[in-house]
Short mmCIF file of C-alpha atoms in Angstrom, two decimals:
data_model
loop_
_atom_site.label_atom_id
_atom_site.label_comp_id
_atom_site.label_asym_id
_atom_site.label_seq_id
_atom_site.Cartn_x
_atom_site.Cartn_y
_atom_site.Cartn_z
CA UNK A 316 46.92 127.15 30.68
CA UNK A 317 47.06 129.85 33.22
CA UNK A 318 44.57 127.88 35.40
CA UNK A 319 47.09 125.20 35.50
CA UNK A 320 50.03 127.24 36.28
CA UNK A 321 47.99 128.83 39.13
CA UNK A 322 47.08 125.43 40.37
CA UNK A 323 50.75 124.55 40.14
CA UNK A 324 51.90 127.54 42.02
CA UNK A 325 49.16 126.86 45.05
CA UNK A 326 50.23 123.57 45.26
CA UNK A 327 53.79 124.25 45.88
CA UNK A 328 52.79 126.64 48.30
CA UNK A 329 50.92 124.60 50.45
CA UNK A 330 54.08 121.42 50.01
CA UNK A 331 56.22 124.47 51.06
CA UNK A 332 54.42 125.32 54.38
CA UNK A 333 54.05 121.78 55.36
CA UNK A 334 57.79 120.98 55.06
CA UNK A 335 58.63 122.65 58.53
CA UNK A 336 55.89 121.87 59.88
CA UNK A 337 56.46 118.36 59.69
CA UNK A 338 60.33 118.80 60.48
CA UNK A 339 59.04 120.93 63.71
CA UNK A 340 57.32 117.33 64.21
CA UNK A 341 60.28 115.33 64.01
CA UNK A 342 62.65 117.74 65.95
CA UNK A 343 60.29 117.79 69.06
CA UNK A 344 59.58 114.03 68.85
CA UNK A 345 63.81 113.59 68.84
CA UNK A 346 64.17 116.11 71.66
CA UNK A 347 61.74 114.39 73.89
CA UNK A 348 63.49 111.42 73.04
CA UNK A 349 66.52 112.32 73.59
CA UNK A 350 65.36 113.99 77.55
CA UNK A 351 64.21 110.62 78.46
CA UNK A 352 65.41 109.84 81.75
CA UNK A 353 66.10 105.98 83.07
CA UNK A 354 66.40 105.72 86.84
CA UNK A 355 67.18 102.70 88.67
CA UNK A 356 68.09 101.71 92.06
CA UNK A 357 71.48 99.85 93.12
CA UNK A 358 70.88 95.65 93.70
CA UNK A 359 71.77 93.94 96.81
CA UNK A 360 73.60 90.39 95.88
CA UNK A 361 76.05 87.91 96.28
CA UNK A 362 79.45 88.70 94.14
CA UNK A 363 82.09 86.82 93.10
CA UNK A 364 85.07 89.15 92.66
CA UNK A 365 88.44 87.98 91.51
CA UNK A 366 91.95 89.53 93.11
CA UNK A 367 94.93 88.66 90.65
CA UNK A 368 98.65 88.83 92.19
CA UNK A 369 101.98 88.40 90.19
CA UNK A 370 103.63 85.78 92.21
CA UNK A 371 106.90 83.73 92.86
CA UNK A 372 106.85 79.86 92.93
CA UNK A 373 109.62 78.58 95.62
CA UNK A 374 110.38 74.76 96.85
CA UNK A 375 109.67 74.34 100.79
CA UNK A 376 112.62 73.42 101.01
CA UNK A 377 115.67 74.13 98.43
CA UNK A 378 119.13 73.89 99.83
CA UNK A 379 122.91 74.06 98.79
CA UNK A 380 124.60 70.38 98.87
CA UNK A 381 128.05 71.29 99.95
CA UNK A 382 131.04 68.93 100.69
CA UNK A 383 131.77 68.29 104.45
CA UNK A 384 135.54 67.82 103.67
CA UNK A 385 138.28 68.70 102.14
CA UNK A 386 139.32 66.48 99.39
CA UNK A 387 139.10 64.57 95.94
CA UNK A 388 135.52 63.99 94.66
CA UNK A 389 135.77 60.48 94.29
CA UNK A 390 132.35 59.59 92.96
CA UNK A 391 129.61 61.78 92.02
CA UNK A 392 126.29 59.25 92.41
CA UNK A 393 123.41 61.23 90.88
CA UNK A 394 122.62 62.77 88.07
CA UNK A 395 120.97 66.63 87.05
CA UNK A 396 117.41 66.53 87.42
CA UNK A 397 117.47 63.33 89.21
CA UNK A 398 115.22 62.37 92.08
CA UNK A 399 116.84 61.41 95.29
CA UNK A 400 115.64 59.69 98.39
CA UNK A 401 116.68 60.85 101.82
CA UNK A 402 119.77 59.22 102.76
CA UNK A 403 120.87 58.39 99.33
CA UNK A 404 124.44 58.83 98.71
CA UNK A 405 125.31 61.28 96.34
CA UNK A 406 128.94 62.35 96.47
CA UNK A 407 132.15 60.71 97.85
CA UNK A 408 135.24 62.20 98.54
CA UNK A 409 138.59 60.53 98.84
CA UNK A 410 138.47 59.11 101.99
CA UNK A 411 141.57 57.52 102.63
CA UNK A 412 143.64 60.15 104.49
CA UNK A 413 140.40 60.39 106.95
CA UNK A 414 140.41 56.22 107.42
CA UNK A 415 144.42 56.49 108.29
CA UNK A 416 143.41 59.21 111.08
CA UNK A 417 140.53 57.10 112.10
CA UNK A 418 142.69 54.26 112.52
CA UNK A 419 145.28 56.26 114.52
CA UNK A 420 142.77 57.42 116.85
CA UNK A 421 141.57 54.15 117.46
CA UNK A 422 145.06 52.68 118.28
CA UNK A 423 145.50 55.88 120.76
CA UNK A 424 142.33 54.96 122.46
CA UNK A 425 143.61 51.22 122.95
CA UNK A 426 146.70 52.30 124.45
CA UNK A 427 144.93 54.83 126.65
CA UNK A 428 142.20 51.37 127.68
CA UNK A 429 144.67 49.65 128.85
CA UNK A 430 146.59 52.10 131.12
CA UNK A 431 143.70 52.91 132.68
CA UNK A 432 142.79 49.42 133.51
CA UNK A 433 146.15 48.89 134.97
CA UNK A 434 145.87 52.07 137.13
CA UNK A 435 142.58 50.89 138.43
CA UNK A 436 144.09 47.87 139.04
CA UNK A 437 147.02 48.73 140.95
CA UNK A 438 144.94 51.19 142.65
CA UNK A 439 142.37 48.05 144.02
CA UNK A 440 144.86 46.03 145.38
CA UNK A 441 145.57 44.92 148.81
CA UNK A 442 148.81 47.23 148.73
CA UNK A 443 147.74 50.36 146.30
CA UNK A 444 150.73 51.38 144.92
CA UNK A 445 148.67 54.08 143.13
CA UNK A 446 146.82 56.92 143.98
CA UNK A 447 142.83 57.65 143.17
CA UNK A 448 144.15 61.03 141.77
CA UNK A 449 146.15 58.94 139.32
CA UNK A 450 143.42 56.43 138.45
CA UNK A 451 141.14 59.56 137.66
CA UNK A 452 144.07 60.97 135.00
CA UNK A 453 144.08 57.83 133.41
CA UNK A 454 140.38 57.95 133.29
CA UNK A 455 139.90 61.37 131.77
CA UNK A 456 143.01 60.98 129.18
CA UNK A 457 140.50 57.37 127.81
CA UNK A 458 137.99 59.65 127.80
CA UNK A 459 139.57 62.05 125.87
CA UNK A 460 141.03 59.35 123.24
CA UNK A 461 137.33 58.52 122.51
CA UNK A 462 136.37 61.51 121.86
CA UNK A 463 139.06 62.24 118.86
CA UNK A 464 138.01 58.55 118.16
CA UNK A 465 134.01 59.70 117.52
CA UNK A 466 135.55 63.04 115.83
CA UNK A 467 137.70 61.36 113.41
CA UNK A 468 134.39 58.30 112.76
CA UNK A 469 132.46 61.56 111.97
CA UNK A 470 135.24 63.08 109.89
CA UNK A 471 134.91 59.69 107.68
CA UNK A 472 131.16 59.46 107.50
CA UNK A 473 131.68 63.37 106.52
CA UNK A 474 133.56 62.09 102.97
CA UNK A 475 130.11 60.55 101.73
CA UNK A 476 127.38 63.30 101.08
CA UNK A 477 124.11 61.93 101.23
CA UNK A 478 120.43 63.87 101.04
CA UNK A 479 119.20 65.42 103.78
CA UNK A 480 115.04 64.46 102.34
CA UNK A 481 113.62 63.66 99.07
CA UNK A 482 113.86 65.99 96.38
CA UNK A 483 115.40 66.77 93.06
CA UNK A 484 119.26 67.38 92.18
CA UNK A 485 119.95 70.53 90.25
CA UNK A 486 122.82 71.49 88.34
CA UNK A 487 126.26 69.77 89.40
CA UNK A 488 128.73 72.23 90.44
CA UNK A 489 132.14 70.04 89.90
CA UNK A 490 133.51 67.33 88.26
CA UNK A 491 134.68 63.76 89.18
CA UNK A 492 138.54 64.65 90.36
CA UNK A 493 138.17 67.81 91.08
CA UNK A 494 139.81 69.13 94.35
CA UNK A 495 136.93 70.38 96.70
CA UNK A 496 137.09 72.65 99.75
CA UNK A 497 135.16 71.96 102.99
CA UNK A 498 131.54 73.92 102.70
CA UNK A 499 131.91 74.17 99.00
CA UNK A 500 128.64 74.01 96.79
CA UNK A 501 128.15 70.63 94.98
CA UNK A 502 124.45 70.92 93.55
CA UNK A 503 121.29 71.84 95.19
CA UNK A 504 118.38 69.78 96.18
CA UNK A 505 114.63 70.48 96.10
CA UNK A 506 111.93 69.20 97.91
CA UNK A 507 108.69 69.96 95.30
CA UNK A 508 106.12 67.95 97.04
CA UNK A 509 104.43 71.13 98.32
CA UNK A 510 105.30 74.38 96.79
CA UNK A 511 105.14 77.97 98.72
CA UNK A 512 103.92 80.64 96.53
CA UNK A 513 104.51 84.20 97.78
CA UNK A 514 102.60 87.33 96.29
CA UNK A 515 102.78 90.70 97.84
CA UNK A 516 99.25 92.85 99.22
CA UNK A 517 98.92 96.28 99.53
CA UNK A 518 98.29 97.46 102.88
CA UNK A 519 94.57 98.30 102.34
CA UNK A 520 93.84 94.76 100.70
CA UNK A 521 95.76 93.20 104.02
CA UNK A 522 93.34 94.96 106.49
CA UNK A 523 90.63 94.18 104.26
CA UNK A 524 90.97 90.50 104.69
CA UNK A 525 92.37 90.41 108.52
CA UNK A 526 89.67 92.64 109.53
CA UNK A 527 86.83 90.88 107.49
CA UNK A 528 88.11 86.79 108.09
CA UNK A 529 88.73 84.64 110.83
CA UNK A 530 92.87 84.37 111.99
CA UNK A 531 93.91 80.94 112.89
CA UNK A 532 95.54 80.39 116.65
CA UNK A 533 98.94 80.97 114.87
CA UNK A 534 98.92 84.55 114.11
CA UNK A 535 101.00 84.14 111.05
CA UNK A 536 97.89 82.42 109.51
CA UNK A 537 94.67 83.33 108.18
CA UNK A 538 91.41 81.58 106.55
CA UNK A 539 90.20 83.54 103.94
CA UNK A 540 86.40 82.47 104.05
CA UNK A 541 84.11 82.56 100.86
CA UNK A 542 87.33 82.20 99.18
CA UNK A 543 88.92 79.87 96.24
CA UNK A 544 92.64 80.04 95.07
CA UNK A 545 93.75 79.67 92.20
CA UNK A 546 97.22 79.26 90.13
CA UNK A 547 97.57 80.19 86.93
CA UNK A 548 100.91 79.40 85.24
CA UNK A 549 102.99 80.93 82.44
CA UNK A 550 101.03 79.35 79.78
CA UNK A 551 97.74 80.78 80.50
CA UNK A 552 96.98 77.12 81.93
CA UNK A 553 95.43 76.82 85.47
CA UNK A 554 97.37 74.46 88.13
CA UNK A 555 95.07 71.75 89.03
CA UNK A 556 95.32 71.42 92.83
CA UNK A 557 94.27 74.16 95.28
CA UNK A 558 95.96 75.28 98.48
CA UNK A 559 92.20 75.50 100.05
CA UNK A 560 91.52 78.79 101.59
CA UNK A 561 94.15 79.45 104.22
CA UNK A 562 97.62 81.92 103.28
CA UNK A 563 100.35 82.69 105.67
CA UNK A 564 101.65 86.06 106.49
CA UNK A 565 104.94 87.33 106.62
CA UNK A 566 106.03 89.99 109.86
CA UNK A 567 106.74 92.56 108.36
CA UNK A 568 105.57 95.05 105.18
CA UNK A 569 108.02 96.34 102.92
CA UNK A 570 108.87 100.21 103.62
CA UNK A 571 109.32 100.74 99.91
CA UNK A 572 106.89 99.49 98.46
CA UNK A 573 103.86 99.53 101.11
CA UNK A 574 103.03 95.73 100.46
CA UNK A 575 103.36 92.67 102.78
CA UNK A 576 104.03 89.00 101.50
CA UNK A 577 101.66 86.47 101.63
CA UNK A 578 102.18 82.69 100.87
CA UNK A 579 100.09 80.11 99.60
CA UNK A 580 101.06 76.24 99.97
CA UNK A 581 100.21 73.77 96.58
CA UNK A 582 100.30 70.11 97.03
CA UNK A 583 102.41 69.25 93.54
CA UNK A 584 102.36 65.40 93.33
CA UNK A 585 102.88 65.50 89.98
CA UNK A 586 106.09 67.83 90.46
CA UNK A 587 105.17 70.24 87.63
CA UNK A 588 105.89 72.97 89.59
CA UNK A 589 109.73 73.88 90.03
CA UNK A 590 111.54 76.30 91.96
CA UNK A 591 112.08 79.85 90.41
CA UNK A 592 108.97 79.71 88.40
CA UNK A 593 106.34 82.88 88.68
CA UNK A 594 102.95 82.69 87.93
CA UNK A 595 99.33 84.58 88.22
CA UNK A 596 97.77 83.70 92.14
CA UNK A 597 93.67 84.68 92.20
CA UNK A 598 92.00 85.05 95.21
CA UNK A 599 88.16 84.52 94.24
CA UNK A 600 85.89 85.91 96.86
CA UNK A 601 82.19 86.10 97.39
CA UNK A 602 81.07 89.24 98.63
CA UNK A 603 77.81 89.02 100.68
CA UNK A 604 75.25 91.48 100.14
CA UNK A 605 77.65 93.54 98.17
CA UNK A 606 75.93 97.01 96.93
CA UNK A 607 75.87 96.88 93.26
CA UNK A 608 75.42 99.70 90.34
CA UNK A 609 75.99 99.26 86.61
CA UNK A 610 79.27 100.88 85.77
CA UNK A 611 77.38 103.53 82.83
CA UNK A 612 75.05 105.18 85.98
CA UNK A 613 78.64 106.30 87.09
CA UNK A 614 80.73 109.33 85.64
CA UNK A 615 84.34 110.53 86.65
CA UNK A 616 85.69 113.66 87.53
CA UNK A 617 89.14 114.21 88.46
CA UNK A 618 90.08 110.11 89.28
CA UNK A 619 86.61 110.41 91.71
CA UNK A 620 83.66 108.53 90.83
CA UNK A 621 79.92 109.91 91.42
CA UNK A 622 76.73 109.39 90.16
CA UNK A 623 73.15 110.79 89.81
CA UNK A 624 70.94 110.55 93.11
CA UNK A 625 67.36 111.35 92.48
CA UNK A 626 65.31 112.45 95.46
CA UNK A 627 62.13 112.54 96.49
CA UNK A 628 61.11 115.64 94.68
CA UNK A 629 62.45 114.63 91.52
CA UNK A 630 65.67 116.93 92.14
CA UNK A 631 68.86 115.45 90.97
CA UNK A 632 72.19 115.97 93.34
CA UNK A 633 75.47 114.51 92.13
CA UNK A 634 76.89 111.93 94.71
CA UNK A 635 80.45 110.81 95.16
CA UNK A 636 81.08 107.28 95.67
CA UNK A 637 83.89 104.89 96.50
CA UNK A 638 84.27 101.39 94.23
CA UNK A 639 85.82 98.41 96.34
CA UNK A 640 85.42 96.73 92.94
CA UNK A 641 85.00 96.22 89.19
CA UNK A 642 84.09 93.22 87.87
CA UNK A 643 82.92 93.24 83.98
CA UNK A 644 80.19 96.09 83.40
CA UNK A 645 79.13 96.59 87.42
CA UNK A 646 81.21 98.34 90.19
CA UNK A 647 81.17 96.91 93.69
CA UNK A 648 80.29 100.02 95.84
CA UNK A 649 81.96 100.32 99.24
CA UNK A 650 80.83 103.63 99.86
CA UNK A 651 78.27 106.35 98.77
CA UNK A 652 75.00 104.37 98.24
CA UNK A 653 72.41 102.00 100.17
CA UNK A 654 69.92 99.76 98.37
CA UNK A 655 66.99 102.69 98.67
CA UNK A 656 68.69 104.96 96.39
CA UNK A 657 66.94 106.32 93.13
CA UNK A 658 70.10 106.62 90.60
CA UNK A 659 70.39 108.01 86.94
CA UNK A 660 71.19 105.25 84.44
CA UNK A 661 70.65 106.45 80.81
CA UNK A 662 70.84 110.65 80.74
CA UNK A 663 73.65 110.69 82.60
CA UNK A 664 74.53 113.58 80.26
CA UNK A 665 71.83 115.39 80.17
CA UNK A 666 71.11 116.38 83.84
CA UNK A 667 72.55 118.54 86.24
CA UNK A 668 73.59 118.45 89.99
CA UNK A 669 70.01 120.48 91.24
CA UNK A 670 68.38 120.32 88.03
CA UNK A 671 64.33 118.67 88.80
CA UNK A 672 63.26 115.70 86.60
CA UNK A 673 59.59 115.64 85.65
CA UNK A 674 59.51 112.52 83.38
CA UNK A 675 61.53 109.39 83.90
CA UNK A 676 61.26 105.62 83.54
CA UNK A 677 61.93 103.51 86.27
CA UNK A 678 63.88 100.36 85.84
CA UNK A 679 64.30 97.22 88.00
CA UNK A 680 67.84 96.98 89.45
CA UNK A 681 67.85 93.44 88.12
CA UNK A 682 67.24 94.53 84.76
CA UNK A 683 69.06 96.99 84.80
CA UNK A 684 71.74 94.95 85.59
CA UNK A 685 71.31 92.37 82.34
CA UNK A 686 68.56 94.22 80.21
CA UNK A 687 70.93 95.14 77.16
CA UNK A 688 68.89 97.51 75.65
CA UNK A 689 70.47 100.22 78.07
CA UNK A 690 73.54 101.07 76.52
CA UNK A 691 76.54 103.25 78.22
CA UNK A 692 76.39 107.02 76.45
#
């Protein structure tokens, strides 16, 4: 029995002395672990980047209908929502009292015909018994009837309102009977076939693309190239027809707000755009040769981003770079980095700005780029 227990006690000595031995094991297998360094360099490739822009959908053209004349709406033609041809009639005012001054006019002209023919004849015969002075009165006051006579034919045609182009009527303002002023509104008509979205660009996005795209001969107008628009409507749904490539710029920014307009022009054949409605405008662009870093190499420090450089003799030197862009888990770098630069992707962490690195793993920038075994910290 007490060659047992002494066996016991041994053996729980020896059980007891291993124990940190073995954790001492496990703790420096973790901590080398955990100092692991990754290192990768940025990638040099093509990048599609997408700009949204809150925008306004407006008719090329959308006018006010208003009556020409003063008077009775007679007839009111057309219907809301309706869609008109150009020269369709689509209001008519009374238009009797402007017939009976018509008429008048007419019979003035007549009598001011015929005393101008008799003065030229009296003036051509082989005794003149009038002067040229006289013939040339009677000439000007025919003249002058003819006029008023035009005026009050235009004064008639004014009574019938009829569209300017083809378009769509909007809401009716009156009522058949109702007593309408000259120049009052009647309805308004759109022309939808192509529609002029606007979207406003800060002043750093505008020089961006003037500086970095062709300009058309018309100043106002510029090609964005490697570009695609798109329209995305208040359903989430995109609008099926594309403006191509080309926007239009406005003269002027906006002191307030530090943006300038732009304008896109949609076909809309199928009129499904209407004026007033908003929408989402993207500007896809392909960025050449873009310099690109995974977005977990980078850290922030007061709204700056920088990163981990890793020089030549292994010594680490925070970096501070600017982002032109972010597009899912990379950042588009516009400044701070070339394609030759060794940068810290997993440890991020665990270095410091002039600390050395003796052990680290080098990773392709394409795989670092999709490999999803490196995972932000």
């Amino acid at each position: 029995m007490k060659v047992s227990k002494a066996l016991s006690v041994l053996a729980l000595a020896l059980i007891s002395l291993s124990l940190p031995a073995c954790d001492l094991h496990k703790e420096e297998q973790h901590h080398e672990e955990h100092q692991k360094i990754v290192v990768t360099s940025p990638e040099i490739k093509d990048v599609t980047v997408t700009q949204p822009y809150v925008c306004q959908i407006r008719s090329q053209r959308n006018i006010d209908v208003k009556a020409l004349q003063e008077g009775y709406l007679e007839a009111i033609a057309v219907k809301e929502g309706q869609v008109v041809k150009q020269g369709e009639v689509l209001f008519q005012v009374v238009p009797v009292l402007y017939q009976t001054r018509l008429d008048a006019e007419r019979a003035k002209a007549k009598v001011a015909q015929i005393k101008y023919d008799n003065t030229k004849r009296l003036n051509q015969a082989a005794n003149p018994v009038v002067s040229e002075q006289e013939v040339k009165l009677a000439e000007a006051e025919l003249a002058e009837a003819n006029a008023k006579v035009k005026t009050a034919e235009a004064e008639l045609e004014f009574t019938t309102v009829r569209a300017k182009f083809d378009g769509i009527i909007d809401r009716l303002s009156q009522q058949e009977g109702s007593l309408v002023k000259k120049e009052e509104i009647l309805t308004t008509l759109s022309d939808n076939s192509v529609m002029w979205v606007y979207f406003n660009v800060p002043e750093a996005r505008y020089l961006e693309y003037k500086l970095g795209h062709n300009s058309s001969q018309q100043v106002s107008r510029l090609e964005l190239e490697d570009s695609q628009i798109e329209l995305v409507l208040a359903n989430g749904s995109k609008f099926p027809y594309s403006p191509g490539n080309t926007v239009t710029i406005e003269a002027k920014f906006n002191n307030e707000t530090g943006n300038i307009p732009f304008r896109a022009d949609f076909p809309n054949p199928d009129r499904l755009l209407r004026h007033g409605q908003t929408g989402t405008l993207l500007i896809h662009r392909t960025l050449r040769n873009a310099i690109v870093i995974p977005q977990r190499a980078t850290y922030e420090v007061l709204d700056k981003q920088y990163v981990y450089v890793v020089g030549e003799d292994h010594v680490v030197h925070q970096r501070e770079i600017v982002v032109a862009y972010e597009k899912d888990d990379i950042f588009v770098i516009k400044k701070g980095l070339s394609a030759h630069d060794k940068i810290v992707l997993e440890g991020v962490r665990q270095v410091r700005d002039g600390e050395k690195v003796e052990h680290f793993e080098f990773v392709k920038p394409d795989e670092a780029l999709t490999n999803q075994k490196y995972h932000a910290e």
